[in-house]
XYZ file of C-alpha atoms in Angstrom:
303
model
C -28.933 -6.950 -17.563
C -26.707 -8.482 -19.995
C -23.697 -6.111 -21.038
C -22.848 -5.153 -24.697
C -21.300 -7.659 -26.921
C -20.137 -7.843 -30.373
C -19.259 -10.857 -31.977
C -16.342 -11.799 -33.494
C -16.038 -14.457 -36.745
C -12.688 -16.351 -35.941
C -10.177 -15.692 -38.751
C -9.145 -19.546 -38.965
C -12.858 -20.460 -39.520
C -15.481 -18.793 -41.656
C -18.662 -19.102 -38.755
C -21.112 -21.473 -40.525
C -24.521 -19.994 -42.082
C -26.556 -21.869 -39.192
C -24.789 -19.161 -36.690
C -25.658 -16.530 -38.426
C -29.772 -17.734 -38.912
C -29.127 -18.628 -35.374
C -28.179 -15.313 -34.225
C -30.576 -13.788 -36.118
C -33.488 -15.757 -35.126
C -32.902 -15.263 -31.297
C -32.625 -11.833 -31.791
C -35.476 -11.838 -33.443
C -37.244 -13.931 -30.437
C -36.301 -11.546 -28.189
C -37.636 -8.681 -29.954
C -40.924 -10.070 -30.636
C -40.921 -11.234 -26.482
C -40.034 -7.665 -25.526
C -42.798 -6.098 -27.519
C -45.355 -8.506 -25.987
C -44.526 -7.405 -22.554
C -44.729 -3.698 -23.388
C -47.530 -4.337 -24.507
C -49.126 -6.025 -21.811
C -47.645 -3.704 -19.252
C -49.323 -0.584 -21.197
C -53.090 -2.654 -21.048
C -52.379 -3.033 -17.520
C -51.686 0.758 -17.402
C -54.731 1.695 -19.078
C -52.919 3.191 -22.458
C -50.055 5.760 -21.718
C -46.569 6.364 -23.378
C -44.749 3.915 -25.218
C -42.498 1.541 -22.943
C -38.539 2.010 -22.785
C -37.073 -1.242 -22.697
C -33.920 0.174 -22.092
C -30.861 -1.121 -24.394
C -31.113 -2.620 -27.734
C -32.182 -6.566 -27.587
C -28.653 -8.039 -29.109
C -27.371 -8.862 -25.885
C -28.156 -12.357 -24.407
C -29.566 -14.805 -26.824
C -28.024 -14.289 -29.736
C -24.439 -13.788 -27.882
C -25.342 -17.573 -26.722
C -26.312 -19.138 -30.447
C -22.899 -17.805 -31.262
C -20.693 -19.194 -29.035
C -23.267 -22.565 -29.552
C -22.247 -22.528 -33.045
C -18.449 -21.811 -32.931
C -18.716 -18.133 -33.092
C -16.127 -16.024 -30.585
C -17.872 -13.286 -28.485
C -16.311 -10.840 -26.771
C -17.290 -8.185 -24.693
C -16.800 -4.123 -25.460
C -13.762 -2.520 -23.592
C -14.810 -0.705 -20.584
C -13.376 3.314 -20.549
C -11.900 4.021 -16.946
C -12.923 6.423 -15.190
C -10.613 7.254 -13.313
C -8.161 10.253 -14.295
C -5.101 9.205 -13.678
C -1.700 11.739 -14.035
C 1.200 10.412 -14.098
C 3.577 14.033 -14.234
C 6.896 15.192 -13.532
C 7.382 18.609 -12.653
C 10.605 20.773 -13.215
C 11.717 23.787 -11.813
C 12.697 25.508 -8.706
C 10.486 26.481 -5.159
C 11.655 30.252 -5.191
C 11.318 30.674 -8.908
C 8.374 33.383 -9.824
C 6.552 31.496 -12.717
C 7.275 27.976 -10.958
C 5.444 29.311 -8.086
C 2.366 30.186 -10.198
C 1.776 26.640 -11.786
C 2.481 25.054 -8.307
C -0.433 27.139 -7.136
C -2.474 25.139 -10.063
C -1.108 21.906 -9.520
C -2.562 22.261 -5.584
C -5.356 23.683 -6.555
C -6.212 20.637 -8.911
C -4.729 18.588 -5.871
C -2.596 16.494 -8.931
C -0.157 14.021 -7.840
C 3.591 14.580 -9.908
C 7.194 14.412 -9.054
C 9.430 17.248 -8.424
C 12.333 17.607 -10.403
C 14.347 20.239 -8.327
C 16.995 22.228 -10.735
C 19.613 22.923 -8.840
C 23.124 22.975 -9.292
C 23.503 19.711 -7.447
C 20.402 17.995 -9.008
C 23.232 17.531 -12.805
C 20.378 14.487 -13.843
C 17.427 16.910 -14.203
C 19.175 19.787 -15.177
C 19.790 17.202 -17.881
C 16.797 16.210 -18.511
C 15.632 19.505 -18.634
C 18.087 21.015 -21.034
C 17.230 17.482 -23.529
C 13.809 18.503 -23.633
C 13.912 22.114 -23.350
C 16.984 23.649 -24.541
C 15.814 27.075 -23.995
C 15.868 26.062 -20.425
C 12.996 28.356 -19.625
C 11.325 27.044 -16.155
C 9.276 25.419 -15.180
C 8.556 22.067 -17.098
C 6.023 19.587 -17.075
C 6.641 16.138 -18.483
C 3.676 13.595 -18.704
C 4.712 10.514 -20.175
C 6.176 11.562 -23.606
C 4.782 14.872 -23.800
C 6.725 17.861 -22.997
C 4.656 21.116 -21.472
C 6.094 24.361 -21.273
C 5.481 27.818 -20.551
C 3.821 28.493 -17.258
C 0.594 29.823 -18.758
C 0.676 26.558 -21.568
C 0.690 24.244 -18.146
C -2.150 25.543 -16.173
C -4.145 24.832 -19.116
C -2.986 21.541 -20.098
C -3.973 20.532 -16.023
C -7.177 22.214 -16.836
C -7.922 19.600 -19.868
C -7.312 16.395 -17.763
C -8.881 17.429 -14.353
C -12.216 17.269 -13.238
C -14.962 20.062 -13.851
C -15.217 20.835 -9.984
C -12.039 22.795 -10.089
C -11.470 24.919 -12.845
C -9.255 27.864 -13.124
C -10.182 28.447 -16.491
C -13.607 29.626 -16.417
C -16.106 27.539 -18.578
C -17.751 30.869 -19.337
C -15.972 32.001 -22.756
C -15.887 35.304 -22.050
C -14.958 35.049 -17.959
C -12.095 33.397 -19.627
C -11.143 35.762 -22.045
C -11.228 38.263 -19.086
C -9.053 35.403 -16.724
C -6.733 34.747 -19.637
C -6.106 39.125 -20.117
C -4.931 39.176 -16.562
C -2.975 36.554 -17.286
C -1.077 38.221 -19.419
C -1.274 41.678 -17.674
C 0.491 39.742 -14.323
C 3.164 37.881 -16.714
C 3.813 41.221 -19.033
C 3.491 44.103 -16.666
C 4.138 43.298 -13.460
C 6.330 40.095 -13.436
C 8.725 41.480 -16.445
C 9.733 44.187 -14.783
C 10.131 42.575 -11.261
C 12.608 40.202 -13.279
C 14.288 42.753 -14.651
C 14.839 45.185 -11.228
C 15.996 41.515 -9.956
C 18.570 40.300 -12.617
C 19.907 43.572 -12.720
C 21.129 42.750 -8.965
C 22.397 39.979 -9.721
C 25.011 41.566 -12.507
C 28.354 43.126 -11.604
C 27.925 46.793 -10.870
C 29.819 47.761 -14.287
C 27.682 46.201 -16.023
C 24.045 47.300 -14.580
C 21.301 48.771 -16.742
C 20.207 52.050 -14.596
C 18.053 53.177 -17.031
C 16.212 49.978 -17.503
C 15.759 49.797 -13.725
C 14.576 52.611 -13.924
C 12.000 52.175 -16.939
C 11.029 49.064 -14.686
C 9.774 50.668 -11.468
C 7.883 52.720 -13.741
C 6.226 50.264 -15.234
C 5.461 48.430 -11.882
C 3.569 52.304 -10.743
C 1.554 52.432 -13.785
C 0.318 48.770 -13.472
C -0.606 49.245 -9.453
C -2.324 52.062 -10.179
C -4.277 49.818 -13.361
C -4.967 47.553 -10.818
C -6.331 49.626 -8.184
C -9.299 50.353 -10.559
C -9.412 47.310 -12.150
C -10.154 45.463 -8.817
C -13.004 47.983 -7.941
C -15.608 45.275 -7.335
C -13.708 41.972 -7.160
C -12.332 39.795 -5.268
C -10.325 37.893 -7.241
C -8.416 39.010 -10.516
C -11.305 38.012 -12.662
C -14.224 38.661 -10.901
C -15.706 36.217 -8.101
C -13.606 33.004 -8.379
C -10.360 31.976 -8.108
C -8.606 31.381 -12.029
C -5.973 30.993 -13.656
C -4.983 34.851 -13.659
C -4.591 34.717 -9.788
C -2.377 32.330 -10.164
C 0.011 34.420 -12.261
C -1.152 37.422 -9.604
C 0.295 35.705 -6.406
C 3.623 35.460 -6.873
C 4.227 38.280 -9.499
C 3.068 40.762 -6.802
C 4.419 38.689 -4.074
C 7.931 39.548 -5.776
C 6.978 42.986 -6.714
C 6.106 44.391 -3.125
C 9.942 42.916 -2.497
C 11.416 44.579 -5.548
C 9.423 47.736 -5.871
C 6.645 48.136 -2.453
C 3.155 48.571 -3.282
C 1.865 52.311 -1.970
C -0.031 51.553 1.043
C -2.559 54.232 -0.247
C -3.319 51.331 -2.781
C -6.165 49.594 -0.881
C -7.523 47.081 -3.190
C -4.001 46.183 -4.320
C -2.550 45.462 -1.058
C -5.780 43.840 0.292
C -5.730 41.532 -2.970
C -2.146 40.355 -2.150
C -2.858 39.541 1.423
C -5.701 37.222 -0.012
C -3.497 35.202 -2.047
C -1.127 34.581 1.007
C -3.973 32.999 2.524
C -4.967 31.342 -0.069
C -3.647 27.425 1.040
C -2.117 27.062 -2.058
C -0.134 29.472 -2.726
C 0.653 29.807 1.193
C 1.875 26.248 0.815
C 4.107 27.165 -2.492
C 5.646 30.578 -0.352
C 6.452 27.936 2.324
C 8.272 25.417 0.542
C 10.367 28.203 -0.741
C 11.477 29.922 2.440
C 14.393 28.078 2.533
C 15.902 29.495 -0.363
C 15.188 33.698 0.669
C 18.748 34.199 0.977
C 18.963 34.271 -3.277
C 16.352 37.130 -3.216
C 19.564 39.711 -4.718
C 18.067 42.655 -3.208
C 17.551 40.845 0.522
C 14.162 39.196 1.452
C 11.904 41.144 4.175
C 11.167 40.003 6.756
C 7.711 39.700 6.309
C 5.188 37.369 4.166
């Protein structure tokens, strides 16, 4: 079957009227030959629905008077399907909210180029701080288009990749639920890991007791949210794997570190040991084992 063609008058050369009857007429032809055969193939079948003849008849014939009469044809750009991703990823293999769209970008199985920040990596801590000069990780360029925010990213992979994977949930509402845990991991458990960690990091004059202290708080009220919350789940948001398990693995990955989870916790603790065997993020906590030693408050040896 002939594929769909438009045709094209050349610009030099106004197509002469005969093209156009031309064109017109086979068309025409083919219609009224078409018809005939439906109709002869629906006597044959005794009556019956009308016969699909498939596309419309501007295909062959006239495409031929055309080009007969001077007339360019051309045929209609193909889309690709295939979904290429062509991405550059910046950030660091023991960094918290790197870790989570890592998980993502393995989960997706997408293709992109690490950018390690580092202090001896000075050309993509460049590149970083000329397209981000908050200098927030982690960073996804793809081609011209600059991606930030961990949360921002997972999304953006979720727009170009295939519907088999899908860590947003096409369900509007699973998603509002996926998207709320999102933010529950990010606000109220990885905040306050980050700031139990920096604190370590600071010379002891100038550490924030108080905020430490506000901070472990915090980190008890949201296990204890949790516990409940996962009463009947296996996975943040119910029965699949999304986008708000990513932000779970590695903000209570950290948190057990900075703060342990009570082992009277159940459904917490059982939860975290399924996202170390999830491959993903087992392959994200493995790439970064090299770089333990900068955990401030010293790395167990566990996980």
């Amino acid at each position: 079957m002939c594929a769909y063609v438009h045709v094209c008058v050349c610009v030099r050369m106004r197509a002469p009227a005969r093209a156009v009857r031309a064109v017109r007429v086979a068309g025409a032809a083919r219609m009224r030959r078409r018809s005939a055969m439906g109709r002869r193939a629906m006597v044959r079948r005794g009556g019956g629905r009308r016969p699909s003849f498939g596309r419309p008849p501007i295909a062959c014939e006239p495409a031929r008077a055309a080009v007969a009469c001077g007339v360019r044809v051309s045929r209609a750009p193909r889309q690709s399907r295939r979904n290429t991703m062509s991405l550059k990823f910046y950030g660091h293999p023991f960094s918290l909210y790197c870790q989570k769209v890592l998980i993502a970008l393995y989960e997706y199985d997408v293709p992109f180029e690490w950018c390690l920040l580092a202090g001896d990596t000075p050309q993509a801590s460049a590149e970083f701080a000329a397209r981000w000069p908050l200098k927030h990780m982690p960073m996804l360029v793809d081609g011209e288009r600059t991606i930030v925010e961990s949360t921002i990213l997972i999304e953006y992979l979720g727009l170009r990749r295939p519907a088999s994977v899908r860590l947003v949930p096409a369900d509007a509402g699973v998603a509002l639920d996926a998207r709320m845990m999102d933010r529950f991991f990010d606000c109220y458990v990885s905040t306050p890991v980050q700031k139990i960690v920096f604190d370590a990091l600071r010379p002891q004059a100038e550490r924030d007791a108080r905020g430490v202290a506000d901070a472990r708080r915090m980190l008890d009220t949201s296990y204890a949210w949790l516990e409940r919350t996962l009463d009947g789940r296996d996975w943040a948001a119910g029965g699949a794997f999304t986008l708000a398990d990513c932000a779970a693995a590695p903000s209570l990955f950290y948190a057990d570190w900075a703060h342990p989870i009570d082992s009277a916790l159940q459904r917490v603790t059982a939860y975290r040991e399924r996202l170390l065997a999830r491959p993903s993020f087992a392959r994200a906590v493995d790439e970064a084992r090299p770089y333990r030693h900068l955990f401030p408050l010293g790395a167990p040896e566990r996980d």
